[in-house]
PDB file of C-alpha atoms and ligand atoms in Angstrom:
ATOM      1  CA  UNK A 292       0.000   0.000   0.000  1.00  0.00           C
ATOM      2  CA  UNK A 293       1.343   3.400  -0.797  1.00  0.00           C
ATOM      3  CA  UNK A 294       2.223   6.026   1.717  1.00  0.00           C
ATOM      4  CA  UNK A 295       2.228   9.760   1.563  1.00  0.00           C
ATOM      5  CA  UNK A 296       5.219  11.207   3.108  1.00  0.00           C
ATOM      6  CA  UNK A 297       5.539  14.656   3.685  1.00  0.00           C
ATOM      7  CA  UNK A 298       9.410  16.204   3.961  1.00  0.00           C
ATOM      8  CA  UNK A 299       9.943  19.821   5.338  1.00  0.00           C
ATOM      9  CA  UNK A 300      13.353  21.658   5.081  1.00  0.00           C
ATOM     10  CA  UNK A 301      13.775  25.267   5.848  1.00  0.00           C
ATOM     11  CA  UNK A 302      17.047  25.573   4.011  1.00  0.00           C
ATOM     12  CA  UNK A 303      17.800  24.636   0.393  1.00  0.00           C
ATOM     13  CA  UNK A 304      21.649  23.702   0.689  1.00  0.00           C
ATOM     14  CA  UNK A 305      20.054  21.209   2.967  1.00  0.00           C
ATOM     15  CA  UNK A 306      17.257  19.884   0.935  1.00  0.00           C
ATOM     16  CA  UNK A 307      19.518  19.499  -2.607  1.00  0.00           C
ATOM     17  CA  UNK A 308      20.896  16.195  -2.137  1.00  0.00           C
ATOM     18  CA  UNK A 309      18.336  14.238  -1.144  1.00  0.00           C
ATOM     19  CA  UNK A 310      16.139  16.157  -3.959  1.00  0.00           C
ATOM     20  CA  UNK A 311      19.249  15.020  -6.290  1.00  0.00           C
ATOM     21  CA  UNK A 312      19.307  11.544  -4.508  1.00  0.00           C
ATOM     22  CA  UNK A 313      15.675  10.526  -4.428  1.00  0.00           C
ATOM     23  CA  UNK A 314      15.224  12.584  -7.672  1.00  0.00           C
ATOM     24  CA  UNK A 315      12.048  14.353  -6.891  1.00  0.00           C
ATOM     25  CA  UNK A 316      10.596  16.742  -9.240  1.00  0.00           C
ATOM     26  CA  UNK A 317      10.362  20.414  -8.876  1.00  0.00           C
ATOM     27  CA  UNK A 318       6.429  21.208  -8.909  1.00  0.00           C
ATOM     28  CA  UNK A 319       5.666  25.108  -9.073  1.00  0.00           C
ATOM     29  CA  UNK A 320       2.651  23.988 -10.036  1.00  0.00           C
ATOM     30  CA  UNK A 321       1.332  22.893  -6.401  1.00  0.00           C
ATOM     31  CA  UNK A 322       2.861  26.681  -4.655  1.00  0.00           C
ATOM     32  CA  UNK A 323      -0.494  28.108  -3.774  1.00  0.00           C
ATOM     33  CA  UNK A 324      -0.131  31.480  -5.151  1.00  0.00           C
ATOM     34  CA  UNK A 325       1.460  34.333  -3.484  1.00  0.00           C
ATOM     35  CA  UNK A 326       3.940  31.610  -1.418  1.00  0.00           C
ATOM     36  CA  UNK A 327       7.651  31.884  -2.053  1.00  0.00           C
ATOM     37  CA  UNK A 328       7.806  27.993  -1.172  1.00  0.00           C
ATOM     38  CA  UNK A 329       9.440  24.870  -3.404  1.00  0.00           C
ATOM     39  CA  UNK A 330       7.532  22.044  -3.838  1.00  0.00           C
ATOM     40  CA  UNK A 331       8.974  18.363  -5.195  1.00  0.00           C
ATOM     41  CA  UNK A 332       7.223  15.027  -5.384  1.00  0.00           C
ATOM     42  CA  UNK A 333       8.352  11.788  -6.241  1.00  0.00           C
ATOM     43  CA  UNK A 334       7.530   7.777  -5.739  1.00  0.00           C
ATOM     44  CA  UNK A 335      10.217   6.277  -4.014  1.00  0.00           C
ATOM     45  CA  UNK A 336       9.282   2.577  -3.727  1.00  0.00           C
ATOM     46  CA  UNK A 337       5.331   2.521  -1.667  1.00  0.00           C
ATOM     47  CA  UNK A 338       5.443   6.233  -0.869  1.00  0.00           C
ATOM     48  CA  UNK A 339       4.540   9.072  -2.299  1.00  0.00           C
ATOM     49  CA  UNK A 340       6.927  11.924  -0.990  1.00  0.00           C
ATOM     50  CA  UNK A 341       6.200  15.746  -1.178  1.00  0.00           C
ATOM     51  CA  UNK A 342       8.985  17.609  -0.241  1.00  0.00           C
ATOM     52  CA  UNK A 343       8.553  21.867   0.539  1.00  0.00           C
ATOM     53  CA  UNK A 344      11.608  23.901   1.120  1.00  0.00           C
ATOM     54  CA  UNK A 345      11.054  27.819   2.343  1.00  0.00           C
ATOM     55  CA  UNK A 346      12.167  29.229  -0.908  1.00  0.00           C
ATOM     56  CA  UNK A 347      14.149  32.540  -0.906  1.00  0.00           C
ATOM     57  CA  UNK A 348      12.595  36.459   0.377  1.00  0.00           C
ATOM     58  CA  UNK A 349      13.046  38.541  -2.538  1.00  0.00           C
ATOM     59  CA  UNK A 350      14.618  41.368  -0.664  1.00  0.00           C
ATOM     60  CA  UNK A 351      17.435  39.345   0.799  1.00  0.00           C
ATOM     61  CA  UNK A 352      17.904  36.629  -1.078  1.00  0.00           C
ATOM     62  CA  UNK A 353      18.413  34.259   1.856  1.00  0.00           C
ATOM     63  CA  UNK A 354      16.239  31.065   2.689  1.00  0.00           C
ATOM     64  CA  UNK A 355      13.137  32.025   4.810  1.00  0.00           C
ATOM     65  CA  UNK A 356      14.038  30.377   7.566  1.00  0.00           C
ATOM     66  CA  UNK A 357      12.922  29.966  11.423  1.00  0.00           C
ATOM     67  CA  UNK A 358       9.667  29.523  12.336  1.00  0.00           C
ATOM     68  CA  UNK A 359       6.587  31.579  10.778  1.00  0.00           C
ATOM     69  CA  UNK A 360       7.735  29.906   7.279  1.00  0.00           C
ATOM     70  CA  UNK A 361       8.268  26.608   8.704  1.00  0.00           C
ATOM     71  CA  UNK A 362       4.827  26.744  10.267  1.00  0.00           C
ATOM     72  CA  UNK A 363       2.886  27.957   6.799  1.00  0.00           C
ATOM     73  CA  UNK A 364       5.166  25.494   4.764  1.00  0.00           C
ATOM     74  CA  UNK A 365       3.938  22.221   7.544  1.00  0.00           C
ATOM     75  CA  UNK A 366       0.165  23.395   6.580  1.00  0.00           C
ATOM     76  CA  UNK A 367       0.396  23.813   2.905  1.00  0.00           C
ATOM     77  CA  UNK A 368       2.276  20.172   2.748  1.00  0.00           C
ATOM     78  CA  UNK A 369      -0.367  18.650   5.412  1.00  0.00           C
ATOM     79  CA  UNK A 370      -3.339  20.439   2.711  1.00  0.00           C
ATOM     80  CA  UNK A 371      -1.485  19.359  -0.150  1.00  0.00           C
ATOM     81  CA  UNK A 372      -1.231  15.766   0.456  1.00  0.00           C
ATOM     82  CA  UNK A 373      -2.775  14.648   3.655  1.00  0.00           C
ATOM     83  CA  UNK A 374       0.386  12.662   5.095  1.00  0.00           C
ATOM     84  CA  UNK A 375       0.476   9.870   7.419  1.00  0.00           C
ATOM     85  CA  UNK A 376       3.522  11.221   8.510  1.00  0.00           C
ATOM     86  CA  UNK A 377       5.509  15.030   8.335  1.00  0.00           C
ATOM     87  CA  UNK A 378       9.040  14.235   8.283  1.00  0.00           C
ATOM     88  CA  UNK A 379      11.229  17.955   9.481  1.00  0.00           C
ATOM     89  CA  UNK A 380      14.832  17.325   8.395  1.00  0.00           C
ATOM     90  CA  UNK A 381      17.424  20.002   8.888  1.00  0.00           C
ATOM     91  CA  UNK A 382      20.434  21.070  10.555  1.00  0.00           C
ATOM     92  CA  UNK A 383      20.887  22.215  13.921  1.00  0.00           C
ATOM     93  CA  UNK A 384      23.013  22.993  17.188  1.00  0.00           C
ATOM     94  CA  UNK A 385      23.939  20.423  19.875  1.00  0.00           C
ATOM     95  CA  UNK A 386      25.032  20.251  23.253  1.00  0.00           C
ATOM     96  CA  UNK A 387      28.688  19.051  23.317  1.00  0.00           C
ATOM     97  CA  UNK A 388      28.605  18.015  27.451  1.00  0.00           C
ATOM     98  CA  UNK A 389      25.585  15.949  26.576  1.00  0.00           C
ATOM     99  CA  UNK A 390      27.234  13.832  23.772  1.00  0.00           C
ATOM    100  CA  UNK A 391      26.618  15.598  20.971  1.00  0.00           C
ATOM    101  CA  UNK A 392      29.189  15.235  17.772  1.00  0.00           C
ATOM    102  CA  UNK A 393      29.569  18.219  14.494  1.00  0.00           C
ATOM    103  CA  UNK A 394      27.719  15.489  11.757  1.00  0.00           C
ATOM    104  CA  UNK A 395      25.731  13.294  14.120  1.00  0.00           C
ATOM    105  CA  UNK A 396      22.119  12.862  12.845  1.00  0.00           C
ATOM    106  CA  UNK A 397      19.637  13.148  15.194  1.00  0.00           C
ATOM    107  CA  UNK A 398      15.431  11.592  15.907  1.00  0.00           C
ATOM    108  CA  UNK A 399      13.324  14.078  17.484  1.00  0.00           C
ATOM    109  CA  UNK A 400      12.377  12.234  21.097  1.00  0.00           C
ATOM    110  CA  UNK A 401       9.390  12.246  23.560  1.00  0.00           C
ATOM    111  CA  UNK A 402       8.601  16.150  22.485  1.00  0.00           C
ATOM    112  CA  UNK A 403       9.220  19.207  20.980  1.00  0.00           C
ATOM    113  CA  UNK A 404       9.965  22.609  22.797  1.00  0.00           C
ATOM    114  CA  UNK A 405      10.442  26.596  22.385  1.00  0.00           C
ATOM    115  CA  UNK A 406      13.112  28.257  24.248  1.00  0.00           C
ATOM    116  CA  UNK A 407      12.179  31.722  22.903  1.00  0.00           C
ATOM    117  CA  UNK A 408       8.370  31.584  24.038  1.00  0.00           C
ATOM    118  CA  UNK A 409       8.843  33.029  27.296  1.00  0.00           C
ATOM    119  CA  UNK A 410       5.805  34.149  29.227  1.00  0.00           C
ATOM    120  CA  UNK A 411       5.779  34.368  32.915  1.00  0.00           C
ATOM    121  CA  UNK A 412       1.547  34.080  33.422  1.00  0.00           C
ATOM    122  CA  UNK A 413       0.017  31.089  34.880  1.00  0.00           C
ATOM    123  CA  UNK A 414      -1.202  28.355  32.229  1.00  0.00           C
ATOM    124  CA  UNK A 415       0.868  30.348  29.460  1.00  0.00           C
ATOM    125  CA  UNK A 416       4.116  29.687  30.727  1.00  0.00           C
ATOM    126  CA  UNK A 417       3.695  25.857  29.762  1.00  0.00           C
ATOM    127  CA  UNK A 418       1.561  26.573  26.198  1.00  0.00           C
ATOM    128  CA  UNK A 419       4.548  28.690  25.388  1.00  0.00           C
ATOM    129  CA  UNK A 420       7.158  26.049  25.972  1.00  0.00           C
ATOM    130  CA  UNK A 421       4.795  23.664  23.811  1.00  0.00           C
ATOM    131  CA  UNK A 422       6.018  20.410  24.542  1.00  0.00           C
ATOM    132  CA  UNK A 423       4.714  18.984  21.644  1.00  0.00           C
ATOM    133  CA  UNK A 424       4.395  15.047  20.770  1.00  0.00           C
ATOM    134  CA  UNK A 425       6.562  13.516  18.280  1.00  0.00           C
ATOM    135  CA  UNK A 426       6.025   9.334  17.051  1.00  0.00           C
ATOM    136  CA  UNK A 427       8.182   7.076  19.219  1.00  0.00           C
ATOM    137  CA  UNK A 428      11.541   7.135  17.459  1.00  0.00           C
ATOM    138  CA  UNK A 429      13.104   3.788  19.554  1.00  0.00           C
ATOM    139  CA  UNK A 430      13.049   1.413  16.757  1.00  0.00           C
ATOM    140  CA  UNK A 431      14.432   3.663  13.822  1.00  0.00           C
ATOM    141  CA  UNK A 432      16.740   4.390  15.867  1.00  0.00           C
ATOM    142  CA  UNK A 433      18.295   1.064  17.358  1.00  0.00           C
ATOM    143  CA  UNK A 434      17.969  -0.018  13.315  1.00  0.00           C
ATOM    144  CA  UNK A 435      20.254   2.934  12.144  1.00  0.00           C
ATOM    145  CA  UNK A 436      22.699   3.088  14.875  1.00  0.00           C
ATOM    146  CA  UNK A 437      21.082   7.060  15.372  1.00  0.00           C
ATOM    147  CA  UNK A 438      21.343   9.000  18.109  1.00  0.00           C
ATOM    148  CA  UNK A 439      17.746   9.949  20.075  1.00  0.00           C
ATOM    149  CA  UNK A 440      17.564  13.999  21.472  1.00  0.00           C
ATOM    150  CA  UNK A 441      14.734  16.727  22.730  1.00  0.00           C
ATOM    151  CA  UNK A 442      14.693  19.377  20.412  1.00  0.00           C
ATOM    152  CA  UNK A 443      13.974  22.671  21.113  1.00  0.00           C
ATOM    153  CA  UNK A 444      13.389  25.906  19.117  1.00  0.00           C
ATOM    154  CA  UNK A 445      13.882  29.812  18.755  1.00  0.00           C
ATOM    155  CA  UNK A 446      13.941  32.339  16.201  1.00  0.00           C
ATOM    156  CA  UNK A 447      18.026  32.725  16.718  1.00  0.00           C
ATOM    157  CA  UNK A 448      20.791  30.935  15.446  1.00  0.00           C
ATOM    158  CA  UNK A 449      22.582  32.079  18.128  1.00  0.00           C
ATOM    159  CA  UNK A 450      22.549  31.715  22.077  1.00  0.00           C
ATOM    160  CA  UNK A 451      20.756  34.697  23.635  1.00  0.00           C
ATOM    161  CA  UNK A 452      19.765  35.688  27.450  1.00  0.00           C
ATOM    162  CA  UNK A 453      18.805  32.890  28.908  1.00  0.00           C
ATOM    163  CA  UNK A 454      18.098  30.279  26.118  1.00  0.00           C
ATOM    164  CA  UNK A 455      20.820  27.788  27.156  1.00  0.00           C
ATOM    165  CA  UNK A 456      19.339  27.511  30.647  1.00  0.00           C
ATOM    166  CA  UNK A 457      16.127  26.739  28.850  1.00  0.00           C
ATOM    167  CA  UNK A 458      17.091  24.527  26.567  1.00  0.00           C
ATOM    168  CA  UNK A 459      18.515  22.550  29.385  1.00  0.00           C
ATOM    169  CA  UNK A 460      15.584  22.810  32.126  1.00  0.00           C
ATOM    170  CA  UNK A 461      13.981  21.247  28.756  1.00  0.00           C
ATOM    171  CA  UNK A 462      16.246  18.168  29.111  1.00  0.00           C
ATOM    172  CA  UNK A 463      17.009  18.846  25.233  1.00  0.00           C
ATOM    173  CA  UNK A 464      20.440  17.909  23.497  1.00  0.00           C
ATOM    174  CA  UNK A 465      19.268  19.423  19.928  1.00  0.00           C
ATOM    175  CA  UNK A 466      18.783  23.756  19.255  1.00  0.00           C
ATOM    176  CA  UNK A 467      16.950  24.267  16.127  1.00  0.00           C
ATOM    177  CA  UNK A 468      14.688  27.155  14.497  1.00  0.00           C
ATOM    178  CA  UNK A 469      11.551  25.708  13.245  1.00  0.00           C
ATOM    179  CA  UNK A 470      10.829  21.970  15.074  1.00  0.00           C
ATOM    180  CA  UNK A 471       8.682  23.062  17.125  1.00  0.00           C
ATOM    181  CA  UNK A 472       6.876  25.450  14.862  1.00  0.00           C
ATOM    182  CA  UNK A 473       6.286  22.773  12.647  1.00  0.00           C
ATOM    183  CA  UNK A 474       5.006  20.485  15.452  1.00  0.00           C
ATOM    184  CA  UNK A 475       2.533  22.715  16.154  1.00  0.00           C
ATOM    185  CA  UNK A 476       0.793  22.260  13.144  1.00  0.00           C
ATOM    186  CA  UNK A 477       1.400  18.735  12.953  1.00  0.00           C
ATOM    187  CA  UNK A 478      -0.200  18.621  16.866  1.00  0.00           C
ATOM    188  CA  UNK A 479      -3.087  20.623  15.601  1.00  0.00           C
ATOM    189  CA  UNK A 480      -3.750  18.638  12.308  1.00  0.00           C
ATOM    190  CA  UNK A 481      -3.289  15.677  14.413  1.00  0.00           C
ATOM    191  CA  UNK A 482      -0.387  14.541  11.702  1.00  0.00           C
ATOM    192  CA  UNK A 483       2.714  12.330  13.334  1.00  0.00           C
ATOM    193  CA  UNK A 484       5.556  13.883  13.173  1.00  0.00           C
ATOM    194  CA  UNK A 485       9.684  13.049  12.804  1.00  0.00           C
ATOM    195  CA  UNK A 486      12.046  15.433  13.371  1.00  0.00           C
ATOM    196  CA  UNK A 487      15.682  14.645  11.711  1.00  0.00           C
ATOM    197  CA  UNK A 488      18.330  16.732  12.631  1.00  0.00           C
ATOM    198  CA  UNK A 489      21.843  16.930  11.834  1.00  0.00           C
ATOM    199  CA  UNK A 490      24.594  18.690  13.809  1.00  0.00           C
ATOM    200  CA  UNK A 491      26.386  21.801  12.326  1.00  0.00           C
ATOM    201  CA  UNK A 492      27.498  23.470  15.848  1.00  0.00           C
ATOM    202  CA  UNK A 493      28.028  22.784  18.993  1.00  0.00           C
ATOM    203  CA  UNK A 494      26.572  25.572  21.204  1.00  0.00           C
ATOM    204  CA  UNK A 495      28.403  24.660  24.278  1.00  0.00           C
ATOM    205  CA  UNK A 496      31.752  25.577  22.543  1.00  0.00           C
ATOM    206  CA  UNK A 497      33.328  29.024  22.401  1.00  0.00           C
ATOM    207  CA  UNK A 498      33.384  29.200  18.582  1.00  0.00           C
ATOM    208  CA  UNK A 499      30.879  31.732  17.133  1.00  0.00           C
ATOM    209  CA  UNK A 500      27.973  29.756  15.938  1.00  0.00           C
ATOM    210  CA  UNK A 501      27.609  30.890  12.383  1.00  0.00           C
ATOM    211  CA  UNK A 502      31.507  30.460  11.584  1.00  0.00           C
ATOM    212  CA  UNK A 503      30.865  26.452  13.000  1.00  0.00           C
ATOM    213  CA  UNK A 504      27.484  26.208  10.946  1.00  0.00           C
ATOM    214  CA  UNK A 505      28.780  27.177   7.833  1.00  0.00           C
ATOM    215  CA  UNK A 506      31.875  24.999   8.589  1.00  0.00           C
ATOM    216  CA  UNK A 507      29.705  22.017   8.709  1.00  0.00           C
ATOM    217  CA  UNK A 508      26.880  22.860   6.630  1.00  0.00           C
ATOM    218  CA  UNK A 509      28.305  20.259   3.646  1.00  0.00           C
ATOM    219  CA  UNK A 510      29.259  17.300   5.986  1.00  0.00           C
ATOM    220  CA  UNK A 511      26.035  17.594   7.692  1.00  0.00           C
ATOM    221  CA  UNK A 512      23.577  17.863   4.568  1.00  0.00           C
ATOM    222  CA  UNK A 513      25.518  14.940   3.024  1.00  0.00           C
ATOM    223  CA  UNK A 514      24.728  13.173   6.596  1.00  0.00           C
ATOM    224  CA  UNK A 515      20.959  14.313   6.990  1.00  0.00           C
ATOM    225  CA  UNK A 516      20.414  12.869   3.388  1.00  0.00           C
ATOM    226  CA  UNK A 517      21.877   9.501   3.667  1.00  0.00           C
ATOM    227  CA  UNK A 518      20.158   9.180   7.085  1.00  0.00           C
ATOM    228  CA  UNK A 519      17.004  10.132   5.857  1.00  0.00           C
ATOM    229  CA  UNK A 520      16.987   7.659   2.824  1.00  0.00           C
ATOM    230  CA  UNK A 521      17.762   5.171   5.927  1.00  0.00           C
ATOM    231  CA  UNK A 522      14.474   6.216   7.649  1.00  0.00           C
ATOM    232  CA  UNK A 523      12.817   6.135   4.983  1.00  0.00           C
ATOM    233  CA  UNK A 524      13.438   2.781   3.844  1.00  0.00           C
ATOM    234  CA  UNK A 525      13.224   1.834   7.348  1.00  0.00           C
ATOM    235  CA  UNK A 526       9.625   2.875   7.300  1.00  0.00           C
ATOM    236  CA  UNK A 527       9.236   0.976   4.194  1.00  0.00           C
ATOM    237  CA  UNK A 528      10.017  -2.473   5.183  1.00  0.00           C
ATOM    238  CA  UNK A 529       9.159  -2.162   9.025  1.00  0.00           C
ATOM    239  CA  UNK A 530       5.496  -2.011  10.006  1.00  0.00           C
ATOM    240  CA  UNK A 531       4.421   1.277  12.309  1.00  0.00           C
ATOM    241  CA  UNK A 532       1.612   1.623  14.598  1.00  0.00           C
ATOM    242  CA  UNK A 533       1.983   4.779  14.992  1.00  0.00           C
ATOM    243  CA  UNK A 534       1.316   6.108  11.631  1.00  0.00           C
TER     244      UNK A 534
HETATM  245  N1  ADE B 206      20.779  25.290  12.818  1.00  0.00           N
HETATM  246  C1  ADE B 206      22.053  24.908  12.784  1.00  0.00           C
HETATM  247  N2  ADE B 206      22.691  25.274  13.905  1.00  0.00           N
HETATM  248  C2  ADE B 206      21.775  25.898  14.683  1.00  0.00           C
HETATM  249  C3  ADE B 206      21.794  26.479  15.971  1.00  0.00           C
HETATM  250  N3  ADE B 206      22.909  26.525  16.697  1.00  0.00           N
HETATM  251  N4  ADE B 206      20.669  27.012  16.436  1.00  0.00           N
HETATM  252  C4  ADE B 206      19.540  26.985  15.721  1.00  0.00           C
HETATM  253  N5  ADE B 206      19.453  26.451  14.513  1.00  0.00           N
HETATM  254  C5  ADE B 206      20.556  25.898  13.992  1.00  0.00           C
END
């Protein structure tokens, strides 16, 4: 039986080799007008994949990343082609003292937080931080030999105020811009959702962030692609409840 995959990825030096790899087909056709998104399909083996990357801003000429394109481009995809699953991949920051590695790839695990939602009222403090649910990632995982990590998102590449200290109280290893965006949408469609994330920086080092990101950006896109690939074959040949 065929299954409709859908594959979001904020930034485009990220997305290219797996759109290269998997071959998927640039559709301008399926941007609902106005939108400065990408979209690709293709059939690899049983599923259907749609793949939307953020597209450029015309002023700057820079990927629209971080988190109010990530959340539009997660509800086109989910009205485009009703997925069983919304698969995030992209790069992002780790924690060094908790394990992490420039190039490791890894699952989104037990939820997905903000670190730059802070608001100090009663009941808002915890809709803020989200927590939002992500599918149980143990089995991908112990098949691919991948590392397992919280995620948890702001609007900054870099480490401001008090976001470390968040993103720790959040127990997460992984620092990205648009997870959590994303699993909003997926949370409020009520569509599963993977988050696949591979390390550019570690955030815990002195090094500025953006000279270690761009550093990495090859090794890790090369990494997120052939990991993904993995996944997805895994999700092929492996029965999952959870979808
Ligand atoms: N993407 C890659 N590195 C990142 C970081 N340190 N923070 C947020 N997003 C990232």
């Amino acid at each position: 039986m065929t299954t409709k995959i859908a594959i979001v990825m904020a930034m485009q030096a990220e997305a290219d080799p797996l759109i290269e790899n998997l071959r998927f087909c640039h559709r301008p056709d399926l941007v609902p007008p106005g939108l400065p998104f990408r979209f690709y399909t293709t059939v690899y083996g049983q599923q259907d994949l749609l793949l939307v990357t953020s597209g450029k801003d015309p002023r700057f000429q820079v990927d629209n990343v971080a988190t109010v394109p990530a959340a539009l481009m997660a509800y086109q995809a989910i009205e485009r082609c009703a997925p069983s699953l919304l698969i995030n991949c992209g790069t992002a920051g780790g924690i060094k003292a908790a394990g992490a590695m420039i190039g490791d790839v890894y699952l989104s695990k037990d939820k997905i937080c903000f670190h730059h939602r802070r608001i100090p009222i009663p009941g808002f403090w915890e809709y803020g931080v989200g927590s939002y649910p992500v599918i149980d990632s143990a089995a991908i995982a112990a098949a691919l030999g991948l590392k397992r990590g919280i995620i948890s998102t702001g609007d900054s590449l870099d480490l401001c105020g008090e976001d470390l200290s968040l993103i720790e109280q959040h127990g997460a290893i992984v620092k990205d811009m648009e997870a959590a965006a994303i699993a909003w949408v997926c949370y409020t469609c009520k569509v599963p959702m993977l988050a696949v994330k591979s390390i550019t920086d570690l955030i815990d080092k002195a090094a500025p962030t953006a000279d270690q990101f761009l550093d990495n950006l090859a090794l890790a896109s090369s990494n997120l692609q052939r990991q993904t690939v993995a996944i997805l074959d895994f999700l092929q040949n492996n029965e999952c409840d959870q979808l």
